[in-house]
Tab-separated table of C-alpha atoms in Angstrom:
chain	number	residue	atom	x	y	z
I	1	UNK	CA	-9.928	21.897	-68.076
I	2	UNK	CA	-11.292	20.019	-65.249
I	3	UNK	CA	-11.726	21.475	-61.787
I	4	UNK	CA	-8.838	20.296	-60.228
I	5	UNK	CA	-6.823	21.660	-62.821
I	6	UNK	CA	-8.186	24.993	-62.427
I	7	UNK	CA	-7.489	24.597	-58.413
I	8	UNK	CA	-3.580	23.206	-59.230
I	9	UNK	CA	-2.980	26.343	-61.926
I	10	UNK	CA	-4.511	29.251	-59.349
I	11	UNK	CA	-2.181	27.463	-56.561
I	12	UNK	CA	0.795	27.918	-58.694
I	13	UNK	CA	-0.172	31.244	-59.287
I	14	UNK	CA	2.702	34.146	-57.305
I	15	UNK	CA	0.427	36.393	-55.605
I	16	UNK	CA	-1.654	33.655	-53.532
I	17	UNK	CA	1.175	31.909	-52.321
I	18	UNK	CA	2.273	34.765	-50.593
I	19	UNK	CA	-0.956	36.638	-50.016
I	20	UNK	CA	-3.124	33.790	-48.519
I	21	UNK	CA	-4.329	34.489	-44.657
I	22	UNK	CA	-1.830	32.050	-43.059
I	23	UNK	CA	1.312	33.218	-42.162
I	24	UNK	CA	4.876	32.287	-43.407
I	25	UNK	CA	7.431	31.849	-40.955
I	26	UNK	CA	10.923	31.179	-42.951
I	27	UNK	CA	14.056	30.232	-40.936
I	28	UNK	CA	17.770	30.599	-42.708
I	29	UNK	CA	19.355	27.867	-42.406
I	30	UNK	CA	23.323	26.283	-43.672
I	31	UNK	CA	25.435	23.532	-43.290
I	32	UNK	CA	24.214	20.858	-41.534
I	33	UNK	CA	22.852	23.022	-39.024
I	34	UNK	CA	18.708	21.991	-39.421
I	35	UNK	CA	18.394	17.832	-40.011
I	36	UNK	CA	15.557	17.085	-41.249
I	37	UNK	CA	14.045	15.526	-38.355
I	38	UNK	CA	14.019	18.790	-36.383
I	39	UNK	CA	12.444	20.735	-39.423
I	40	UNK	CA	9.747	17.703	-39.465
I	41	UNK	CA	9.224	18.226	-35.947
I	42	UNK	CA	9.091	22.380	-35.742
I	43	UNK	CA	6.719	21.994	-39.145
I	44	UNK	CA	3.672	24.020	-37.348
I	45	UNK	CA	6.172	26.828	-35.984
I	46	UNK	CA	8.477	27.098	-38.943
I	47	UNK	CA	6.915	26.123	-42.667
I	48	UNK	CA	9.455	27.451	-44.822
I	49	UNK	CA	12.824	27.226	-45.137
I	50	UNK	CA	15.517	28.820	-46.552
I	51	UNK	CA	19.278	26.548	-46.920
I	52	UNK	CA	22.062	28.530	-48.167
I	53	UNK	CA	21.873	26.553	-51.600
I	54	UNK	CA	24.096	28.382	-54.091
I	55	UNK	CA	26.319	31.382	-54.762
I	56	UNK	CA	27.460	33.552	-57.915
I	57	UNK	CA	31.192	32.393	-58.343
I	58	UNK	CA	34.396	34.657	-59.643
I	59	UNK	CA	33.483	33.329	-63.386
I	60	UNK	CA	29.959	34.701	-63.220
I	61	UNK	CA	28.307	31.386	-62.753
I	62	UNK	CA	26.239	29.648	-60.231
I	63	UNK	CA	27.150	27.325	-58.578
I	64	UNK	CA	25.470	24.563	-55.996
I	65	UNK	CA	27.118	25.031	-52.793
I	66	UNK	CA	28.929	21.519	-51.600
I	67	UNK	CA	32.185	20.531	-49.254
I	68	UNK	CA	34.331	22.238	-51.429
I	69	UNK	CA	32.793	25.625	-52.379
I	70	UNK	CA	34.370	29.038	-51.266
I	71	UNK	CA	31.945	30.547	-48.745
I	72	UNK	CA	28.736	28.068	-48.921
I	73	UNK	CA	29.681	24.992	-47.761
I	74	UNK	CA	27.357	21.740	-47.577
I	75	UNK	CA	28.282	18.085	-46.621
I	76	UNK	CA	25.856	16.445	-49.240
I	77	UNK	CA	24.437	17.271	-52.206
I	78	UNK	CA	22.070	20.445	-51.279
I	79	UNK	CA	19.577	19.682	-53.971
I	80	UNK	CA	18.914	16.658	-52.791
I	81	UNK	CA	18.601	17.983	-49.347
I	82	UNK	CA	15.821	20.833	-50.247
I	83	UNK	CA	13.942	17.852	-51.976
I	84	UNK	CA	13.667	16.149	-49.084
I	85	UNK	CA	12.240	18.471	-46.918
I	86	UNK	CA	9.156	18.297	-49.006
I	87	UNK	CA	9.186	14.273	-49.046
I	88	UNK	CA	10.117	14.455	-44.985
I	89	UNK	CA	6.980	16.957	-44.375
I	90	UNK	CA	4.803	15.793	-46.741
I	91	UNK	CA	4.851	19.145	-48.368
I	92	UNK	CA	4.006	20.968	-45.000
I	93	UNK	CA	7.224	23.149	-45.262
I	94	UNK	CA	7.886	25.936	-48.050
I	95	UNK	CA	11.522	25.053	-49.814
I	96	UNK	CA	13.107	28.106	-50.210
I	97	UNK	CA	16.979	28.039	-51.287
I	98	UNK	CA	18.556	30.498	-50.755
I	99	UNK	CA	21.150	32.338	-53.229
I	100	UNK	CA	23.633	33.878	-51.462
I	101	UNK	CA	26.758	36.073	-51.719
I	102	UNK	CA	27.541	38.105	-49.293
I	103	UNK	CA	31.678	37.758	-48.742
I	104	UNK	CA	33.005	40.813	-50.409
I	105	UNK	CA	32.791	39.440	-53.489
I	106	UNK	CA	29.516	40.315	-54.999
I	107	UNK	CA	30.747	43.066	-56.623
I	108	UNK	CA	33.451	42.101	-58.953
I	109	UNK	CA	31.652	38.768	-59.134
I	110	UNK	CA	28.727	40.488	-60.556
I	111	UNK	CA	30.486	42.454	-62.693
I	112	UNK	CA	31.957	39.659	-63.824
I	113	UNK	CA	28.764	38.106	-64.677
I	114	UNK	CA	27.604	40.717	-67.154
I	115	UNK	CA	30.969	41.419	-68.740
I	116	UNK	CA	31.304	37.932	-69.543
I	117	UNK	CA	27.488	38.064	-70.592
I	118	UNK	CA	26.552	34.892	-68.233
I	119	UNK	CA	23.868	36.694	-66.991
I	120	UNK	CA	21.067	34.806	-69.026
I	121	UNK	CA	22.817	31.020	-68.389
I	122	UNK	CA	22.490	32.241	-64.671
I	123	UNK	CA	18.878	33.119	-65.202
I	124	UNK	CA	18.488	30.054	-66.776
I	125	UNK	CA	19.849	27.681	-64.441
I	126	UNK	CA	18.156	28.747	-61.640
I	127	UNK	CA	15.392	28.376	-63.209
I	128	UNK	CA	15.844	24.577	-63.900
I	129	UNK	CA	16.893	24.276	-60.608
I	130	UNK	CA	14.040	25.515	-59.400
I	131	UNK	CA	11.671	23.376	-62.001
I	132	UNK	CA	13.892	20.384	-61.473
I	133	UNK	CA	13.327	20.183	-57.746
I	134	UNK	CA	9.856	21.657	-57.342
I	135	UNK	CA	10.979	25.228	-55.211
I	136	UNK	CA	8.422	26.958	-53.703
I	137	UNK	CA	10.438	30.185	-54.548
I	138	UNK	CA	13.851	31.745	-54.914
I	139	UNK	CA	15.723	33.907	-52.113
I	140	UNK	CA	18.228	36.373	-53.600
I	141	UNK	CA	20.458	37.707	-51.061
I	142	UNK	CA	23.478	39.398	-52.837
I	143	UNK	CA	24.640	42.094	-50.615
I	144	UNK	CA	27.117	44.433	-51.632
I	145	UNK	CA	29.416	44.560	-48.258
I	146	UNK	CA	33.113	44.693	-48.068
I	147	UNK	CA	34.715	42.858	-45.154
I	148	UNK	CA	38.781	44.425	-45.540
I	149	UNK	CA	38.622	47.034	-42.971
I	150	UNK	CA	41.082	49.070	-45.376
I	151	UNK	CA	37.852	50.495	-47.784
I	152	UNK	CA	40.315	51.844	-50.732
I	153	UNK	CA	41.006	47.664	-51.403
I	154	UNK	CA	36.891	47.652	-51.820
I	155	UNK	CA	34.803	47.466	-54.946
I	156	UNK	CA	31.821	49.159	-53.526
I	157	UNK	CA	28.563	49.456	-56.000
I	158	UNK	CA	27.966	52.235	-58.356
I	159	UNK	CA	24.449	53.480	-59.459
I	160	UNK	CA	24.990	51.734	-62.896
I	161	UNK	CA	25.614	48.707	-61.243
I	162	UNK	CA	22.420	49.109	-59.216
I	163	UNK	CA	20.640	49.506	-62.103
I	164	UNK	CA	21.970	46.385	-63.980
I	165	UNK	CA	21.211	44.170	-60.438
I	166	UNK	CA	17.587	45.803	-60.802
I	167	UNK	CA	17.622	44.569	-64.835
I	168	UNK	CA	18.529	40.968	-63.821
I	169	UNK	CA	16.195	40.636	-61.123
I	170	UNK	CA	13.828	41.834	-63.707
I	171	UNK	CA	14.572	39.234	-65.841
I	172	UNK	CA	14.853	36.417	-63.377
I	173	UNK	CA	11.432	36.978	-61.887
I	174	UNK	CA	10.360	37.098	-65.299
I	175	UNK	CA	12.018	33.773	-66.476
I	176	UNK	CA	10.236	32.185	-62.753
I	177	UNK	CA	7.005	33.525	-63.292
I	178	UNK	CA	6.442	31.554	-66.067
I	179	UNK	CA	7.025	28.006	-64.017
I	180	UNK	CA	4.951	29.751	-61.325
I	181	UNK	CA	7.571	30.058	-58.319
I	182	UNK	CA	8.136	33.318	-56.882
I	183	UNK	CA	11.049	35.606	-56.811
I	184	UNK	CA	11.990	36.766	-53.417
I	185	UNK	CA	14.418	39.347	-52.607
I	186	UNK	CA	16.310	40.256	-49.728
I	187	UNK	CA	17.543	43.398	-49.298
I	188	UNK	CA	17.786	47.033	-47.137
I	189	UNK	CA	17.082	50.290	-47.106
I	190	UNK	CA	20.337	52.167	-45.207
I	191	UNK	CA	19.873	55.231	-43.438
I	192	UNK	CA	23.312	56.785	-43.462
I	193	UNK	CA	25.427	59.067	-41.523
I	194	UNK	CA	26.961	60.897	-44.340
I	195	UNK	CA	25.542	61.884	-47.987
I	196	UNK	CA	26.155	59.147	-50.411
I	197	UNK	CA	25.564	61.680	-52.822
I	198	UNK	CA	25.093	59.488	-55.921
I	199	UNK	CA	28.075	58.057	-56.949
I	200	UNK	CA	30.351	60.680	-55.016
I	201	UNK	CA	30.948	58.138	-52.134
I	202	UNK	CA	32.729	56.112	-54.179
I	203	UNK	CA	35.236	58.436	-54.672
I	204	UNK	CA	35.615	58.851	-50.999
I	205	UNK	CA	35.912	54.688	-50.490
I	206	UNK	CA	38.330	54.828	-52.935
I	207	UNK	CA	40.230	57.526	-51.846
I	208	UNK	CA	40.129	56.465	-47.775
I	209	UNK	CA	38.278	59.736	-46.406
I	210	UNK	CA	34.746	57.690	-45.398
I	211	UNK	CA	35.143	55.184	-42.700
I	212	UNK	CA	34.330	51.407	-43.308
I	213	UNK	CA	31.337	51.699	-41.894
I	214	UNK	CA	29.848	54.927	-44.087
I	215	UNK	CA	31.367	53.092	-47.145
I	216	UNK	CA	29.193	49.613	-46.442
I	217	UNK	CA	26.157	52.009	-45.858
I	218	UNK	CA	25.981	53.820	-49.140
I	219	UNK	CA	26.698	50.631	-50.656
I	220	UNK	CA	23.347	48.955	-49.545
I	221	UNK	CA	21.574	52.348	-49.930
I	222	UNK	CA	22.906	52.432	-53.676
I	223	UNK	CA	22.633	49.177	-54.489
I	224	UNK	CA	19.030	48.058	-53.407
I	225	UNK	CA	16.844	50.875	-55.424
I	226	UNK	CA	13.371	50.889	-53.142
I	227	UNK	CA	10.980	52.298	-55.993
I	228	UNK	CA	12.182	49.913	-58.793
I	229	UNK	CA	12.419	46.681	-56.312
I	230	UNK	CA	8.709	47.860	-54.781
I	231	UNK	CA	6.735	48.506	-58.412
I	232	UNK	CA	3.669	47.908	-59.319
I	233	UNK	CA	4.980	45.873	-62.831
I	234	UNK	CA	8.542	44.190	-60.458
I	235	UNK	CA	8.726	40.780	-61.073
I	236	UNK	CA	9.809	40.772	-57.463
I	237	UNK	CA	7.463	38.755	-55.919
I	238	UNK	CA	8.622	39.610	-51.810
I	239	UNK	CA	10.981	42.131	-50.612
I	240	UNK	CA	12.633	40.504	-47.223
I	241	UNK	CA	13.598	43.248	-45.440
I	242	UNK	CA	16.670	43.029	-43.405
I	243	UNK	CA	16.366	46.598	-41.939
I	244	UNK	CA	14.075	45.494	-38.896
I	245	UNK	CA	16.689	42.974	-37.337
I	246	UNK	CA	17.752	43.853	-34.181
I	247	UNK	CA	18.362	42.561	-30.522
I	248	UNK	CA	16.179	42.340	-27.715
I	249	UNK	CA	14.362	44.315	-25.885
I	250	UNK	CA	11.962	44.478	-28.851
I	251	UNK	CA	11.458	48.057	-29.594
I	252	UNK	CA	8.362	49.017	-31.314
I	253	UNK	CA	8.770	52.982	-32.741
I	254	UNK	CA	12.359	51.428	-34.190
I	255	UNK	CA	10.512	48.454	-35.335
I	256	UNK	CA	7.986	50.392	-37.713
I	257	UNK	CA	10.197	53.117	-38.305
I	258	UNK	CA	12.863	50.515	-40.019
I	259	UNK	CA	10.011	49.200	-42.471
I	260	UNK	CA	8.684	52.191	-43.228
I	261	UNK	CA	10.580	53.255	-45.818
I	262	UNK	CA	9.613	49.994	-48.112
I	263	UNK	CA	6.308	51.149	-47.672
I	264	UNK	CA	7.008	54.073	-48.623
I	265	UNK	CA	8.396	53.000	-51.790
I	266	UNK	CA	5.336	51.821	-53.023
I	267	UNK	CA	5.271	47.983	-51.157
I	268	UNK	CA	1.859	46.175	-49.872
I	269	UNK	CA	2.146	44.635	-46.802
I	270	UNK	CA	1.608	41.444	-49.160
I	271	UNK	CA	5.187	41.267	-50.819
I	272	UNK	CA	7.012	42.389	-47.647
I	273	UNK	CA	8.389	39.896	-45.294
I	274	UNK	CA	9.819	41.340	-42.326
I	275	UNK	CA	13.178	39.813	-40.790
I	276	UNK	CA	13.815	38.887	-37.102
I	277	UNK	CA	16.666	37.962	-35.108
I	278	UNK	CA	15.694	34.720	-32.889
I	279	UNK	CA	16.520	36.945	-30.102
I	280	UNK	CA	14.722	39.990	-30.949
I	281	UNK	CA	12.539	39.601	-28.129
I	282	UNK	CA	12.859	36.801	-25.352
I	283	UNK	CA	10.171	37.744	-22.616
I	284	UNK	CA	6.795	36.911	-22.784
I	285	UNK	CA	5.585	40.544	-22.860
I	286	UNK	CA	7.720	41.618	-25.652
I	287	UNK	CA	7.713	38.469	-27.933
I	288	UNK	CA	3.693	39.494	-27.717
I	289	UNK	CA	4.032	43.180	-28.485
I	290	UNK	CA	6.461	42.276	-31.501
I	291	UNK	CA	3.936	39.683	-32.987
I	292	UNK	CA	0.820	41.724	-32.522
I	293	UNK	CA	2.620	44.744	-33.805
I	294	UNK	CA	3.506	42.451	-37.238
I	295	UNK	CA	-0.421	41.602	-37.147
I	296	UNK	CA	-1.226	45.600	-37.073
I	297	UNK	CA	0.784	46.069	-39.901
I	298	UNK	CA	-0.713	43.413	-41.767
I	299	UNK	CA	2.560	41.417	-42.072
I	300	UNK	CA	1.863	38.231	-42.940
I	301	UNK	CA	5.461	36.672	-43.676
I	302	UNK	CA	8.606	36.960	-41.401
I	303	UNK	CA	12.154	35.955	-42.450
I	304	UNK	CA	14.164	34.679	-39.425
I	305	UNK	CA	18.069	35.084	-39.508
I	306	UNK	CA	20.193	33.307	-38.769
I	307	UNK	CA	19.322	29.927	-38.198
I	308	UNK	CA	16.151	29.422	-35.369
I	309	UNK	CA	17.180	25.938	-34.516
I	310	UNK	CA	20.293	27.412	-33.136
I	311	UNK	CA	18.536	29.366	-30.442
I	312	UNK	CA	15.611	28.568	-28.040
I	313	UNK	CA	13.180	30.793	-30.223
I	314	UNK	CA	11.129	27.658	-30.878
I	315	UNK	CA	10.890	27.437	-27.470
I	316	UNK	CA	9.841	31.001	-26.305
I	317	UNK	CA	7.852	32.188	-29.162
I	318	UNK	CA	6.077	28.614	-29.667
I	319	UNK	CA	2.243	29.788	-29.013
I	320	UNK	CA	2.740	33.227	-30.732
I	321	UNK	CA	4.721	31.583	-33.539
I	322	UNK	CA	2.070	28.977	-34.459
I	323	UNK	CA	-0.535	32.107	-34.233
I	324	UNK	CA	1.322	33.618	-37.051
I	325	UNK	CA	0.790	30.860	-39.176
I	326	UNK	CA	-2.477	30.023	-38.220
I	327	UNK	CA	-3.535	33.547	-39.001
I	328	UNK	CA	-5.149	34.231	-35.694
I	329	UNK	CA	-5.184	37.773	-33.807
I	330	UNK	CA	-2.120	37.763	-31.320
């Protein structure tokens, strides 16, 4: 094997994409919302990108979002889209799709999915996809919310179905690892205001005695098990945490108080990515304290939701953003 072979096959390899001293700065984006010329032209403040590419439908299959599909629409053919951010930036910035569900559906879609036993055609697809057009890594985002405000018409998760999600994220990172692009997986760690109790609050949901509110919170506390996503042998590659989002002023004790429990459960600084609202902190003094506090806590790889191109975030957080990436001291 010749030298540059060795150099290609390390690249490829999960942990140093994600653990190497620049920093990832990953922006959601959907629609039409981010043309290319704009990510070509934010490339040192944003190098990875995340387009809401596909979504698990109500026969258990994914599906590529277009003009036409329920919840993830895209004028175009997304594929060909992600592709072309690499050809655009000349490979500057990180292709990222992002698989997403997150209308009230997830639940009996998923169920669907593993009653029908389409779980391994799902693994396996996305896996093409992602060998087909040369992703840098997958973003799972199936959250388990129910939009009806009336929470006895919800199918909220149970702990068997959290630990069938767990099994097929198993699996999928598994089935990625070997084409060497990493699994990453958004989730986050509720703290409730009553006792989920297992499966008990299920029972309430169903039954109308929890509000909407307590129902959607045991749901993501049920659903996304910290211990099994955070293990030592996961094929999770990067938890994105979606606890830390939150408005301006940027509040620091909240801040590390809402990651905490992911390192708690056993996560490295290294496979967490920490997410941000573009207007989690707009003055100069706070945009600061929330970078250098990411920098004290060794964070090396922010997610960014929703899309940064639809606020001035670029604009306000340019010096510290290209910091981040740079891997300098804030």
């Amino acid at each position: 094997m010749t030298q540059g072979s060795v150099l290609l096959l390390v690249f490829l390899q999960f942990g140093l994409i994600w653990t190497q001293p620049r920093g990832i700065v990953n922006s959601y984006c959907g629609g039409s919302a981010c043309p290319l010329s704009i990510i070509q032209q934010d490339r040192k403040l944003i190098n990875s990108v995340s387009v809401l590419s596909y979504r698990l439908n109500s026969s258990g299959l994914i599906e590529a979002c277009s003009a036409t599909t329920q919840s993830c629409t895209f004028d175009g053919i997304v594929q060909e889209f992600n592709k072309n951010i690499h050809v655009t930036t000349q490979g500057e910035v990180r292709v990222v799709p992002l698989i997403f569900n997150n209308d009230g559906t997830t639940i009996a879609n998923f169920r669907t999915m593993i009653k029908q036993k389409t779980s391994q055609n799902v693994i396996d697809y996305i896996t093409n996809e992602a060998k087909m057009y040369g992703y840098n890594a997958i973003s799972m985002d199936w959250e388990p919310s129910c939009w009806d405000k009336d929470v006895t018409k919800c199918l909220f998760p149970s702990f068997q179905d959290a630990g069938m999600y767990n099994t097929f994220l198993q699996r999928l990172g598994s089935s990625l690892k070997k084409i060497g692009v990493p699994l990453v997986v958004c989730a986050d760690h509720e703290t409730c205001t009553i006792q989920c109790n297992g499966d008990r609050y299920l029972e309430r949901c169903k039954t109308g005695n929890a509000t909407w509110a307590e129902c959607n919170c045991c749901a993501f506390q049920t659903w996304f098990h910290a211990p099994s996503l955070c293990d030592d042998l996961s094929n999770i590659d990067v938890i994105s945490v979606m606890d830390t989002y939150a408005d301006a002023p940027f509040n620091q004790t909240w801040f590390r108080s809402a990651a905490q429990p992911w390192f708690d459960a056993g996560c490295t600084p290294d496979r967490i990515s920490l997410g941000l609202f573009p207007d989690e902190a707009n003055v100069t003094n706070n945009i600061d304290l929330m970078f250098s506090t990411l920098d004290e806590m060794k964070i090396r790889s922010v997610d960014i939701w929703v899309n940064m191109w639809q606020s001035n975030a670029t604009t306000l957080w340019k010096k510290q953003l290209a910091q981040f990436i740079e891997g300098s001291v804030i």
